[in-house]
PDB file of C-alpha atoms in Angstrom:
ATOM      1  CA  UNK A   1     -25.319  -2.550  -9.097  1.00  0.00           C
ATOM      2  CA  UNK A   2     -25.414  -5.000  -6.208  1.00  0.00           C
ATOM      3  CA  UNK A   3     -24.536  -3.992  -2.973  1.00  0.00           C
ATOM      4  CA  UNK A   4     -21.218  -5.102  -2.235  1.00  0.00           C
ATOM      5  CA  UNK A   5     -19.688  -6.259   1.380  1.00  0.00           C
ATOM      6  CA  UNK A   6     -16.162  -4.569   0.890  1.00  0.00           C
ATOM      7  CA  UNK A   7     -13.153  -4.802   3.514  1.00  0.00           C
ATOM      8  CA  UNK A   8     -10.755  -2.643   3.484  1.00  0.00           C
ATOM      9  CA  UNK A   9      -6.976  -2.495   5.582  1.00  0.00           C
ATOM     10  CA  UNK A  10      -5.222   0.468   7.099  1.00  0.00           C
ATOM     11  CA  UNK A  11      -8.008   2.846   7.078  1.00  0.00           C
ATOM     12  CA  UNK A  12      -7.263   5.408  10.244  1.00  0.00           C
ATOM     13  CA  UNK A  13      -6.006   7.568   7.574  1.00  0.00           C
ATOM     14  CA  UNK A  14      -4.955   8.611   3.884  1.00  0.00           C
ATOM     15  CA  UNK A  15      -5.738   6.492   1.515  1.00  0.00           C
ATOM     16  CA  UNK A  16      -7.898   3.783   3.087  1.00  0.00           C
ATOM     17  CA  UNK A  17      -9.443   6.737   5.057  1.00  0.00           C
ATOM     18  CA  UNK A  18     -10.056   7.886   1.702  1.00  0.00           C
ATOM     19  CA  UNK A  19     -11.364   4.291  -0.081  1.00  0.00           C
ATOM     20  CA  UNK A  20     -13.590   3.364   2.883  1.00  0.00           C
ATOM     21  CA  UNK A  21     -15.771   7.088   1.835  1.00  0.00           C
ATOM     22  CA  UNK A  22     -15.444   6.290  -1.746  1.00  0.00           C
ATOM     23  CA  UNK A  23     -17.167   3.250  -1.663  1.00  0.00           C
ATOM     24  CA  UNK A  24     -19.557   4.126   0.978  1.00  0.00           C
ATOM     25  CA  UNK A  25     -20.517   6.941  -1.437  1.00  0.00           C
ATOM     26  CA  UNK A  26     -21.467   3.937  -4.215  1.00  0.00           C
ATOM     27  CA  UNK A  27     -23.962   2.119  -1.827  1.00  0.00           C
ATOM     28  CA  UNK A  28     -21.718  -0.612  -0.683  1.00  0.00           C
ATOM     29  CA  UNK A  29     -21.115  -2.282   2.702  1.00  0.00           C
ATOM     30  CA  UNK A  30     -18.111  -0.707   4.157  1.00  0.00           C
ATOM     31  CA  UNK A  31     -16.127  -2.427   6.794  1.00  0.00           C
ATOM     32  CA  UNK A  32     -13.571  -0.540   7.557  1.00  0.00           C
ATOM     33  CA  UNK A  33     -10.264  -1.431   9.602  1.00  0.00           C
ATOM     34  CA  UNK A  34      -7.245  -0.488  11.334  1.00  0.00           C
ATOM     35  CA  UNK A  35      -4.735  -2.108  14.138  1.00  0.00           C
ATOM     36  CA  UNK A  36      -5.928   0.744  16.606  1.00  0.00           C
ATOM     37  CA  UNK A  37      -9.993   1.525  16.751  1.00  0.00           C
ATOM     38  CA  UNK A  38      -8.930   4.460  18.720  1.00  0.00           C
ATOM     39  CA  UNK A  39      -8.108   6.513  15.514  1.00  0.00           C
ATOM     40  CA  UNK A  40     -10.986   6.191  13.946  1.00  0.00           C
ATOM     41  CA  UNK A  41     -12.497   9.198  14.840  1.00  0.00           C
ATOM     42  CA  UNK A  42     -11.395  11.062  11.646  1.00  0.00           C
ATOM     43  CA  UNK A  43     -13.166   8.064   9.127  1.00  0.00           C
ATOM     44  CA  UNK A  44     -16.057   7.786  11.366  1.00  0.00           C
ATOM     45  CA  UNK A  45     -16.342  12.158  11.476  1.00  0.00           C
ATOM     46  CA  UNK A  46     -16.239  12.451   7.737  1.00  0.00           C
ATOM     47  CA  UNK A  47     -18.711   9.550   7.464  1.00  0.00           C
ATOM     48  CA  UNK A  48     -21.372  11.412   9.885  1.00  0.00           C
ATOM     49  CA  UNK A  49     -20.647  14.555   7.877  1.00  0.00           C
ATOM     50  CA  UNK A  50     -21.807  13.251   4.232  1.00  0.00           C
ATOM     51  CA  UNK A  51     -24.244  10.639   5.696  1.00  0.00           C
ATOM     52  CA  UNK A  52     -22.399   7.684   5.518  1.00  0.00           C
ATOM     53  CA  UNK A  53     -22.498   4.092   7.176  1.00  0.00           C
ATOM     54  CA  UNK A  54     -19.328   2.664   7.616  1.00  0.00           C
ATOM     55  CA  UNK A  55     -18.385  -0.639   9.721  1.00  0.00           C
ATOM     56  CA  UNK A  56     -15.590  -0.860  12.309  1.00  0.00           C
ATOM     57  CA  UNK A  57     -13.530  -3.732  13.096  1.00  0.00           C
ATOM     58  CA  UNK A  58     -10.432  -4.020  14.719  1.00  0.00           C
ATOM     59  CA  UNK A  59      -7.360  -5.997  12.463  1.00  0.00           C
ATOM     60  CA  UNK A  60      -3.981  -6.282  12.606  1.00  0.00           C
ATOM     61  CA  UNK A  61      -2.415  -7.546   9.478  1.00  0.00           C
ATOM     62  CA  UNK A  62       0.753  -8.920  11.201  1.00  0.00           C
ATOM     63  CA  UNK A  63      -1.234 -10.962  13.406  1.00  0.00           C
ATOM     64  CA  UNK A  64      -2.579 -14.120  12.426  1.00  0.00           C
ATOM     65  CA  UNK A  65      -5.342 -14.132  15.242  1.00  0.00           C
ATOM     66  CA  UNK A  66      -6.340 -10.982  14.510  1.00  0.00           C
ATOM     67  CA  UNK A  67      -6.708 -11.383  10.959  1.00  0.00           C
ATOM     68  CA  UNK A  68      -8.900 -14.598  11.687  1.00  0.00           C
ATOM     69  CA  UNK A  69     -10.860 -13.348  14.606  1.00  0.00           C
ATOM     70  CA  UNK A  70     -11.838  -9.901  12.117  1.00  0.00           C
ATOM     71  CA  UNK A  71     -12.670 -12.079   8.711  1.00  0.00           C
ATOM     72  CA  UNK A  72     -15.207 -13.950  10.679  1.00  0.00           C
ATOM     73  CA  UNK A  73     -16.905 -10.596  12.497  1.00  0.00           C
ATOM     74  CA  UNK A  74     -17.347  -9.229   8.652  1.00  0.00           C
ATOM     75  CA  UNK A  75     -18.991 -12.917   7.721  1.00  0.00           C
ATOM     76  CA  UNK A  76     -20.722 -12.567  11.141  1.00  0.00           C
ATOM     77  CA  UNK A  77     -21.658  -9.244  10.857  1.00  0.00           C
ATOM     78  CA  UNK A  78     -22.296  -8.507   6.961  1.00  0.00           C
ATOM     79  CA  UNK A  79     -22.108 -11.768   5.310  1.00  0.00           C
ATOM     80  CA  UNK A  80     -19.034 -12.808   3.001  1.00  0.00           C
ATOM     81  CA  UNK A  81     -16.629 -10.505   1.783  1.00  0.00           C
ATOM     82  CA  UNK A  82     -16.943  -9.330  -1.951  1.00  0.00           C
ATOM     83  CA  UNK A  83     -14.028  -7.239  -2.039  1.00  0.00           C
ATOM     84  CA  UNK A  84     -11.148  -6.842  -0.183  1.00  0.00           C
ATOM     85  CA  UNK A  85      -8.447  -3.744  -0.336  1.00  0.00           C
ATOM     86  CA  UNK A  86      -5.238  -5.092   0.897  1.00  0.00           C
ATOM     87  CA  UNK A  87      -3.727  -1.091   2.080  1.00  0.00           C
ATOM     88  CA  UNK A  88      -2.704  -1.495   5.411  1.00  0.00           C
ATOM     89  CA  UNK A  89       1.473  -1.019   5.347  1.00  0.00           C
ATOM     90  CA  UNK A  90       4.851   1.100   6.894  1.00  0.00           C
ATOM     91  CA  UNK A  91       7.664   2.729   4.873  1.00  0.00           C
ATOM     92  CA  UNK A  92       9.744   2.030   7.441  1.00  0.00           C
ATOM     93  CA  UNK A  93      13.652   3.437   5.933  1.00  0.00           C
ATOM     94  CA  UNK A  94      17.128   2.651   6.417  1.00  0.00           C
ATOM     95  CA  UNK A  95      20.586   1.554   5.615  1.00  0.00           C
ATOM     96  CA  UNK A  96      20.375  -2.519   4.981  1.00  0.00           C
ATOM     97  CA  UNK A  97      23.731  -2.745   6.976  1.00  0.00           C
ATOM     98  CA  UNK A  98      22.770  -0.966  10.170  1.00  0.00           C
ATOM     99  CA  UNK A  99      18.600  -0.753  10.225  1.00  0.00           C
ATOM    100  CA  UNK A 100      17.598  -2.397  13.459  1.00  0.00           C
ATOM    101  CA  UNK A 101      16.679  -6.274  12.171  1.00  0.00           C
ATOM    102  CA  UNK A 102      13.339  -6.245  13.786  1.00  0.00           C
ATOM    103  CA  UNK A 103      11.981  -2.804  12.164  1.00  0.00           C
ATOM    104  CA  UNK A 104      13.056  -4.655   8.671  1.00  0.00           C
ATOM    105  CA  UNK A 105      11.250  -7.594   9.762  1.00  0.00           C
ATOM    106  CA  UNK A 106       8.114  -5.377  10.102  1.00  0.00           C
ATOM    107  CA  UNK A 107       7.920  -4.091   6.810  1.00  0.00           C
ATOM    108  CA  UNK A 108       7.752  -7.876   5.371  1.00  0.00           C
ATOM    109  CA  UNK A 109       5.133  -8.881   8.095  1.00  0.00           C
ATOM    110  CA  UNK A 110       2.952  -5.445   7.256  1.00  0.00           C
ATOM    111  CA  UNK A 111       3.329  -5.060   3.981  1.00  0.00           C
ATOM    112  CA  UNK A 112       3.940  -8.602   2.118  1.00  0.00           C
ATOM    113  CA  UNK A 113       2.853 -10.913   4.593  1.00  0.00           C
ATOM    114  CA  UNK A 114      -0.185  -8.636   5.866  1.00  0.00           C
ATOM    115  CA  UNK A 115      -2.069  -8.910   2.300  1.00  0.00           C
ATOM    116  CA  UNK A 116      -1.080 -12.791   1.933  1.00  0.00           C
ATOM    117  CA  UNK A 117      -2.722 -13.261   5.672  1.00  0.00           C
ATOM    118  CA  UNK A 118      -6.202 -11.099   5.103  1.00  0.00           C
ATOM    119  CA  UNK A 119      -6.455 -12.583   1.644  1.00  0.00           C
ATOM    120  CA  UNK A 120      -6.249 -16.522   2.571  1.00  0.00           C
ATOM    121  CA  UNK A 121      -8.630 -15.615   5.111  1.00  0.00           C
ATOM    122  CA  UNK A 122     -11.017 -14.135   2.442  1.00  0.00           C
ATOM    123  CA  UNK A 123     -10.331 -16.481  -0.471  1.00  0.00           C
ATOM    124  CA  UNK A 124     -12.400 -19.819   0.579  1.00  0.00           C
ATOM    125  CA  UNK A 125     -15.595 -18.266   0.589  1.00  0.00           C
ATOM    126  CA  UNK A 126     -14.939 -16.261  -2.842  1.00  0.00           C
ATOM    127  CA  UNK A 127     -13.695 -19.708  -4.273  1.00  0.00           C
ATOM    128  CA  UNK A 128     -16.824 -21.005  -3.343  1.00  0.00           C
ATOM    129  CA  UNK A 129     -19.097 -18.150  -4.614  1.00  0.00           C
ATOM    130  CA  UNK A 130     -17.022 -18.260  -7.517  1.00  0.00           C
ATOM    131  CA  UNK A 131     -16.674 -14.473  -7.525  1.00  0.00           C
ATOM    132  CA  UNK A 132     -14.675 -11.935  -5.716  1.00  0.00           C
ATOM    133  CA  UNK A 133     -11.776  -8.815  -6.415  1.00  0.00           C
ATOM    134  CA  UNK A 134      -8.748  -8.575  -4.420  1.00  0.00           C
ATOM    135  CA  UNK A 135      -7.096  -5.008  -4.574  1.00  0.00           C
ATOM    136  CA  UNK A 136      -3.491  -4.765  -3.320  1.00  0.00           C
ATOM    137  CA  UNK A 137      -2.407  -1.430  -2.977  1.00  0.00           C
ATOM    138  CA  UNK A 138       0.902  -1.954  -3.726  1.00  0.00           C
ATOM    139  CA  UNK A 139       3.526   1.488  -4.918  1.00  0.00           C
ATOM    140  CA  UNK A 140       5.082   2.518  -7.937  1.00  0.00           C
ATOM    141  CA  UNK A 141       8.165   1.431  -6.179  1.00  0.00           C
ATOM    142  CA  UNK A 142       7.001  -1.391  -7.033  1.00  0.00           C
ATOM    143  CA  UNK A 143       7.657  -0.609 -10.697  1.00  0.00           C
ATOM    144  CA  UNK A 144      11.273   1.142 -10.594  1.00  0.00           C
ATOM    145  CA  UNK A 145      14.567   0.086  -9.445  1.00  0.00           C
ATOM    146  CA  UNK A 146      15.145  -0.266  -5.947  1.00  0.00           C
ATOM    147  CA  UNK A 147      16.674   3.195  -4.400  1.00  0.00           C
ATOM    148  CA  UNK A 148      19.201   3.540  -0.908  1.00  0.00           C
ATOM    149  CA  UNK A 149      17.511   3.409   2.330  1.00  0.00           C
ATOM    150  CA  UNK A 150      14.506   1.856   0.854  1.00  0.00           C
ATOM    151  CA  UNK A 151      15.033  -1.098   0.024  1.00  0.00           C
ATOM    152  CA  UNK A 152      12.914  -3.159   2.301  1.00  0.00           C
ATOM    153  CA  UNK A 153      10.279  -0.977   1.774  1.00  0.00           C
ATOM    154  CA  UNK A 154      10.530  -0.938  -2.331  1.00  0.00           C
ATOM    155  CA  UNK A 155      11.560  -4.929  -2.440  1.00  0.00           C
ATOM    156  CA  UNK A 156       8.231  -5.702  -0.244  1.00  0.00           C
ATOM    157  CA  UNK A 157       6.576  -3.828  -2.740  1.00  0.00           C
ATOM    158  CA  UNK A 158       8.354  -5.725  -6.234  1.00  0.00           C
ATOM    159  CA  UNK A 159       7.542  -8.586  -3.878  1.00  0.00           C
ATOM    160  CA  UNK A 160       3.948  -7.994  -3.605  1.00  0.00           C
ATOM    161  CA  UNK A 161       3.201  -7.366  -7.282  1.00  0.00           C
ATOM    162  CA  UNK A 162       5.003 -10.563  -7.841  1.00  0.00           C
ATOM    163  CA  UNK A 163       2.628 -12.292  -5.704  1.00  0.00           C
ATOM    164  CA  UNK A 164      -0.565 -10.451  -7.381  1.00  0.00           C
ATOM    165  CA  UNK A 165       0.739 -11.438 -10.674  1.00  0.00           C
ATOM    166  CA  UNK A 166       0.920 -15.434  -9.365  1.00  0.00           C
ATOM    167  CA  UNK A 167      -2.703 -14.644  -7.484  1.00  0.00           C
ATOM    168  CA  UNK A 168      -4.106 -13.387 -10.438  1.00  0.00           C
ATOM    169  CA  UNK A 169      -3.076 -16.686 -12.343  1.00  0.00           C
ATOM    170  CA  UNK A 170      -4.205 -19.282  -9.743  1.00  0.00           C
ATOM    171  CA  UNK A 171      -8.062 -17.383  -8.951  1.00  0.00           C
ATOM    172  CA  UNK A 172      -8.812 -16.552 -12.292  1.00  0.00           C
ATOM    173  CA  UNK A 173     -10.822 -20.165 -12.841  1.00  0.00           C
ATOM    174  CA  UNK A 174     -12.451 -19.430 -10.017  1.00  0.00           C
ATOM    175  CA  UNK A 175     -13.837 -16.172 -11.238  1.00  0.00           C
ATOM    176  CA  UNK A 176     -12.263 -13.779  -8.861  1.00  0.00           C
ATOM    177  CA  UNK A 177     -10.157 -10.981  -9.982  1.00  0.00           C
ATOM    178  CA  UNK A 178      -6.630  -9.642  -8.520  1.00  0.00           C
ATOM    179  CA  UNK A 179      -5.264  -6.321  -9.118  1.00  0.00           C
ATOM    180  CA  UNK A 180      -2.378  -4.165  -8.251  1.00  0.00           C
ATOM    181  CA  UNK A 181      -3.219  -0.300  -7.325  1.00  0.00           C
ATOM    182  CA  UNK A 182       0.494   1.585  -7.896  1.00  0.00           C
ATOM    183  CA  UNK A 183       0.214   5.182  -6.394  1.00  0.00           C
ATOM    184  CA  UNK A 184       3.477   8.040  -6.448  1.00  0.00           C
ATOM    185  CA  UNK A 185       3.427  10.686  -4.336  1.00  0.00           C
ATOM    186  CA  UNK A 186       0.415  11.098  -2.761  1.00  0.00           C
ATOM    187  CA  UNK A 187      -0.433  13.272   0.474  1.00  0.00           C
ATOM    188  CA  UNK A 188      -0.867  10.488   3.280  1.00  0.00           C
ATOM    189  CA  UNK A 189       0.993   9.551   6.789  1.00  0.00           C
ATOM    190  CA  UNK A 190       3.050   7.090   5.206  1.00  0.00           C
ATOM    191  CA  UNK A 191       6.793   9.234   5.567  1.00  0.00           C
ATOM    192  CA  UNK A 192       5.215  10.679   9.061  1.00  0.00           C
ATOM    193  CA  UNK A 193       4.684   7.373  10.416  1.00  0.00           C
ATOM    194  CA  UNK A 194       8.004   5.757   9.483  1.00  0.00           C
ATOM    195  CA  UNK A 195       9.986   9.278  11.577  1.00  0.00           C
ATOM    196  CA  UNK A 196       8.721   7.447  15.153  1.00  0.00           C
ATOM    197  CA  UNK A 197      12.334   6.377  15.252  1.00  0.00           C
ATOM    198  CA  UNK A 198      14.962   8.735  15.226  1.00  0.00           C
ATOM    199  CA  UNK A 199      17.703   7.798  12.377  1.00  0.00           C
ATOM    200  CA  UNK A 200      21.289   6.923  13.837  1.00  0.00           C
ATOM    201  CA  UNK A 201      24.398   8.549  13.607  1.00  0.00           C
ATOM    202  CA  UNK A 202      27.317   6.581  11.606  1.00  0.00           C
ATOM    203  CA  UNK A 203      28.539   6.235   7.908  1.00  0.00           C
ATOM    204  CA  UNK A 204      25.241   6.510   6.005  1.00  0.00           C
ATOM    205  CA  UNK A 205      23.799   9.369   8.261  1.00  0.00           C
ATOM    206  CA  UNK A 206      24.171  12.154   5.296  1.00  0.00           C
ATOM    207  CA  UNK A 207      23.274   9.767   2.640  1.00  0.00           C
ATOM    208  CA  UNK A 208      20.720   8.932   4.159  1.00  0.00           C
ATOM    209  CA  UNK A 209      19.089  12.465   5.593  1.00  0.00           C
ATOM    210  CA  UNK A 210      19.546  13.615   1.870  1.00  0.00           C
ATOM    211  CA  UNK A 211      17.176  10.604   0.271  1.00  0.00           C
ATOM    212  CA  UNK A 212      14.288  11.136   2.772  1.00  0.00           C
ATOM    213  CA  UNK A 213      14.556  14.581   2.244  1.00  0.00           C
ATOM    214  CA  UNK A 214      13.776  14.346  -1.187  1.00  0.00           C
ATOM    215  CA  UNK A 215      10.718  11.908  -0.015  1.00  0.00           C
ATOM    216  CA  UNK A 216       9.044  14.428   2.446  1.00  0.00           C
ATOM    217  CA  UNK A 217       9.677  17.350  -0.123  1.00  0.00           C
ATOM    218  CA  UNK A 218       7.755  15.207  -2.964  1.00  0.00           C
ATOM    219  CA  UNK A 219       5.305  13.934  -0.700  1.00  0.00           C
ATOM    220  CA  UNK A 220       4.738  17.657   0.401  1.00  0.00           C
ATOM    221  CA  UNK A 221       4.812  19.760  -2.814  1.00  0.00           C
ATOM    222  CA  UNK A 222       3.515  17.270  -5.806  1.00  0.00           C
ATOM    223  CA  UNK A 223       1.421  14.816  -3.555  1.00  0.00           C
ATOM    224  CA  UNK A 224      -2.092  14.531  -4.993  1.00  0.00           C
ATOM    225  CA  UNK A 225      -5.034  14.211  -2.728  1.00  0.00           C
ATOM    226  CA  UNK A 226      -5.024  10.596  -1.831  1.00  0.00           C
ATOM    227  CA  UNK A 227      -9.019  10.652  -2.966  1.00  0.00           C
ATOM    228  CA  UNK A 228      -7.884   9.776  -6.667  1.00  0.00           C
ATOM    229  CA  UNK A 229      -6.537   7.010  -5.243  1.00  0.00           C
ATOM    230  CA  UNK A 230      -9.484   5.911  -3.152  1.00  0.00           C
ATOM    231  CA  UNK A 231     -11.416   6.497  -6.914  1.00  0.00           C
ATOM    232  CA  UNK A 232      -9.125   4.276  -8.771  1.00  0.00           C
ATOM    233  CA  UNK A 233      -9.578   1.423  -6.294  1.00  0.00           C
ATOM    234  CA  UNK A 234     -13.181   1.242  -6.952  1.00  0.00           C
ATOM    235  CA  UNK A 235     -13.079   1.696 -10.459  1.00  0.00           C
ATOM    236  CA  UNK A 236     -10.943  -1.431 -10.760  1.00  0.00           C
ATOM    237  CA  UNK A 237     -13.187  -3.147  -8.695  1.00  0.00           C
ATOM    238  CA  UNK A 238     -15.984  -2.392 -10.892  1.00  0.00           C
ATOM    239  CA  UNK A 239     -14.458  -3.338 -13.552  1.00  0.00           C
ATOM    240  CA  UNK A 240     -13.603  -6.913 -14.861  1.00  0.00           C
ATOM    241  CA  UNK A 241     -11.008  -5.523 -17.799  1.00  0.00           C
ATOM    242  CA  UNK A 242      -8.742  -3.956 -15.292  1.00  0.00           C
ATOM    243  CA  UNK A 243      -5.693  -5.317 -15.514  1.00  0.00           C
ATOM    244  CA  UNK A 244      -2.827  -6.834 -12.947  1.00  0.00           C
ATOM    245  CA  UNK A 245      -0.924  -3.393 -12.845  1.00  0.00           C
ATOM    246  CA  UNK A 246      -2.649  -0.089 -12.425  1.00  0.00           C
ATOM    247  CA  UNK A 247      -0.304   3.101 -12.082  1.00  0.00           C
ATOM    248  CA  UNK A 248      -1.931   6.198 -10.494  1.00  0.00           C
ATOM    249  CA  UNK A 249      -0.865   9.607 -10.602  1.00  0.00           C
ATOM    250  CA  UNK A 250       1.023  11.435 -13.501  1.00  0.00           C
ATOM    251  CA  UNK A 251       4.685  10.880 -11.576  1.00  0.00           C
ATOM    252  CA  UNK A 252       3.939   7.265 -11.138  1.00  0.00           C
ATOM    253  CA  UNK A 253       3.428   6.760 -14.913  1.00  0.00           C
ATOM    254  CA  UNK A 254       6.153   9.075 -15.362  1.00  0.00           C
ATOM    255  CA  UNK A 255       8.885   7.184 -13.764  1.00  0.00           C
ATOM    256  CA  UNK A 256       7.706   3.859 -15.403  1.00  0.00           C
ATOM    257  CA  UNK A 257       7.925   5.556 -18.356  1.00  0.00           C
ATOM    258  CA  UNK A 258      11.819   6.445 -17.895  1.00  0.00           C
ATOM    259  CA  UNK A 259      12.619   3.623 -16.604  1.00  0.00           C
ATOM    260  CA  UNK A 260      11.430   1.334 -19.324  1.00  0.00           C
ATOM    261  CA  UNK A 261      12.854   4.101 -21.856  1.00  0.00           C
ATOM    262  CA  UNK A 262      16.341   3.795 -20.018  1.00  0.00           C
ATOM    263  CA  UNK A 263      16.062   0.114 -20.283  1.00  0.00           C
ATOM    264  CA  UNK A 264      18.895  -0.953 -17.194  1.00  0.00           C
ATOM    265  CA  UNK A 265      19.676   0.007 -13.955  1.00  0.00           C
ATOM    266  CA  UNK A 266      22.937   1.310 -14.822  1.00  0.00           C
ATOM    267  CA  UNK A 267      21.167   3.999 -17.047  1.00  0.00           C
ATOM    268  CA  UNK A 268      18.413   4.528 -14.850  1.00  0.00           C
ATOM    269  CA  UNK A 269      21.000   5.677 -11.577  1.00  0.00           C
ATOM    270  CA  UNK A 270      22.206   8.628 -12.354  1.00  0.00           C
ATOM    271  CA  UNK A 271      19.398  10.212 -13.666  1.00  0.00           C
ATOM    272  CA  UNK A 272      17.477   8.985 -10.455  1.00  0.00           C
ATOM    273  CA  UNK A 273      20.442  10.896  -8.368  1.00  0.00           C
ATOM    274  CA  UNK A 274      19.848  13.838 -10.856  1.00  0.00           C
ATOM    275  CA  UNK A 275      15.814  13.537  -9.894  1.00  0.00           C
ATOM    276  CA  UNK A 276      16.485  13.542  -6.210  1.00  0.00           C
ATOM    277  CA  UNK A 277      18.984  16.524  -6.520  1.00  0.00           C
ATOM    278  CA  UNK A 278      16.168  18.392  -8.262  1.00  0.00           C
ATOM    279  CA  UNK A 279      13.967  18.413  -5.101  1.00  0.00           C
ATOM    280  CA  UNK A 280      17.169  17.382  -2.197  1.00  0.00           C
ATOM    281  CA  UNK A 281      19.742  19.663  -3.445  1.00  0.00           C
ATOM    282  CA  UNK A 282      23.479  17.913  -4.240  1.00  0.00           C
ATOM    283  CA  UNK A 283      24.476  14.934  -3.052  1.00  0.00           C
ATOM    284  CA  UNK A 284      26.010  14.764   0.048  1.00  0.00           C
ATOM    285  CA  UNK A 285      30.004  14.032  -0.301  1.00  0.00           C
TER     286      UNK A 285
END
């Protein structure tokens, strides 16, 4: 197989820690990026240890500068971009009545507007090669109904499958391919990162202390090594009969499963309250 020049978003840890090894591993040119080069210590250790090559560069999705400036280092550096993984994102959580306007904001800019941004950056020179994949990593969230205290999060990820759906459509003549990677619980950062911000006191406080406990505790006892993740992202970018929507991991295809078995919202709630009480314990009252 050709070697490929493949960018990939969010990789300081998890799963595009994970995806920048995996396709190292196949021979292709890695660039690898993150907001921060300071974390990259952990990538660039696990690289050295298996005898890896992997490029840095510095890229913040929610920057429009950034994203520019980094796009033309890779085409500098390594040539045009053959793939691009769109994983950079937050989980930021919280009540849609009280969570602080700006932190909502961020969720949009990281994780809907972040892929848009990288991609239009990428897209020219793919139209003109007439070949190219673009891999959002998107959520089974994505998939289900939306949930309390998650909303932003889960609606910028219904928003970006949308999107990949409508990409998919408008690239196809131009031979490049768009997919959607859906992961469940996997073991990654993602719940970690969103805690920087201690949640508030008021009338969703229980509520709300109860949901992302169930979160941590799934992320904690069923998340899978985020590796099978990394491995289903290259797969689909290997091959051309992967389709729009790819679900990974058995809960992911699990809770598509009920919900399109339960066929509305109004069936689907309580048994997702019964689901969290499984892991959270009751409801708060």
């Amino acid at each position: 197989m050709t070697k490929r020049v493949v960018l990939i978003t969010g990789c300081s840890s998890g799963i595009g820690l994970a995806t920048a090894l995996a396709f190292a591993r196949g021979g292709d040119t890695v660039v690898a990026s993150m907001r921060n080069l300071a974390k990259a210590d952990p990538l660039m250790k696990r690289a050295a240890d298996e005898g890896l090559t992997v490029g840095l560069v510095q890229l913040d999705v929610t920057d429009d500068a950034s994203v520019t400036a980094a796009v033309l280092e890779v085409e500098r550096l390594y040539g045009a971009v053959d793939v691009l993984v769109n994983n950079a994102g937050v989980g930021y959580d919280g009540p849609i009545e009280t969570i602080d306007i700006d932190r909502a904001r961020a969720v949009y800019e990281a994780n809907v507007w972040g892929p848009v941004r990288v991609s239009r950056a990428v897209i020219p020179a793919m139209r003109a090669r007439r070949s190219g994949v673009i891999i959002n990593v998107t959520s089974v969230a994505g998939r289900v109904p939306g949930g309390a205290f998650m909303g932003f999060y889960g609606s910028s990820k219904h928003a970006m499958n949308t999107l990949s759906e409508a990409l998919f459509d408008e690239l196809e003549p131009f031979g490049i391919r768009v997919a959607c990677i859906e992961p469940g619980f996997f073991a990654t950062e993602i719940m970690t990162n969103a805690d920087d911000v201690p949640r508030e006191d008021g009338p969703y406080r229980a509520q709300h202390d109860w949901v992302i406990d169930f979160y941590e505790k799934s992320v904690a006892t069923v998340g899978g090594d985020p590796s099978v993740v990394a491995n289903a992202i290259v797969a689909a970018s290997d091959d051309p009969a992967t389709p729009v929507h790819v679900l990974v991991g058995e809960d992911a295809v699990g809770f598509v499963d009920l919900v399109t078995s339960l066929g509305s919202y109004e069936a689907w709630k309580p048994v997702g309250q019964e689901i969290i009480e499984g892991v959270a314990g009751p409801r708060p009252t």
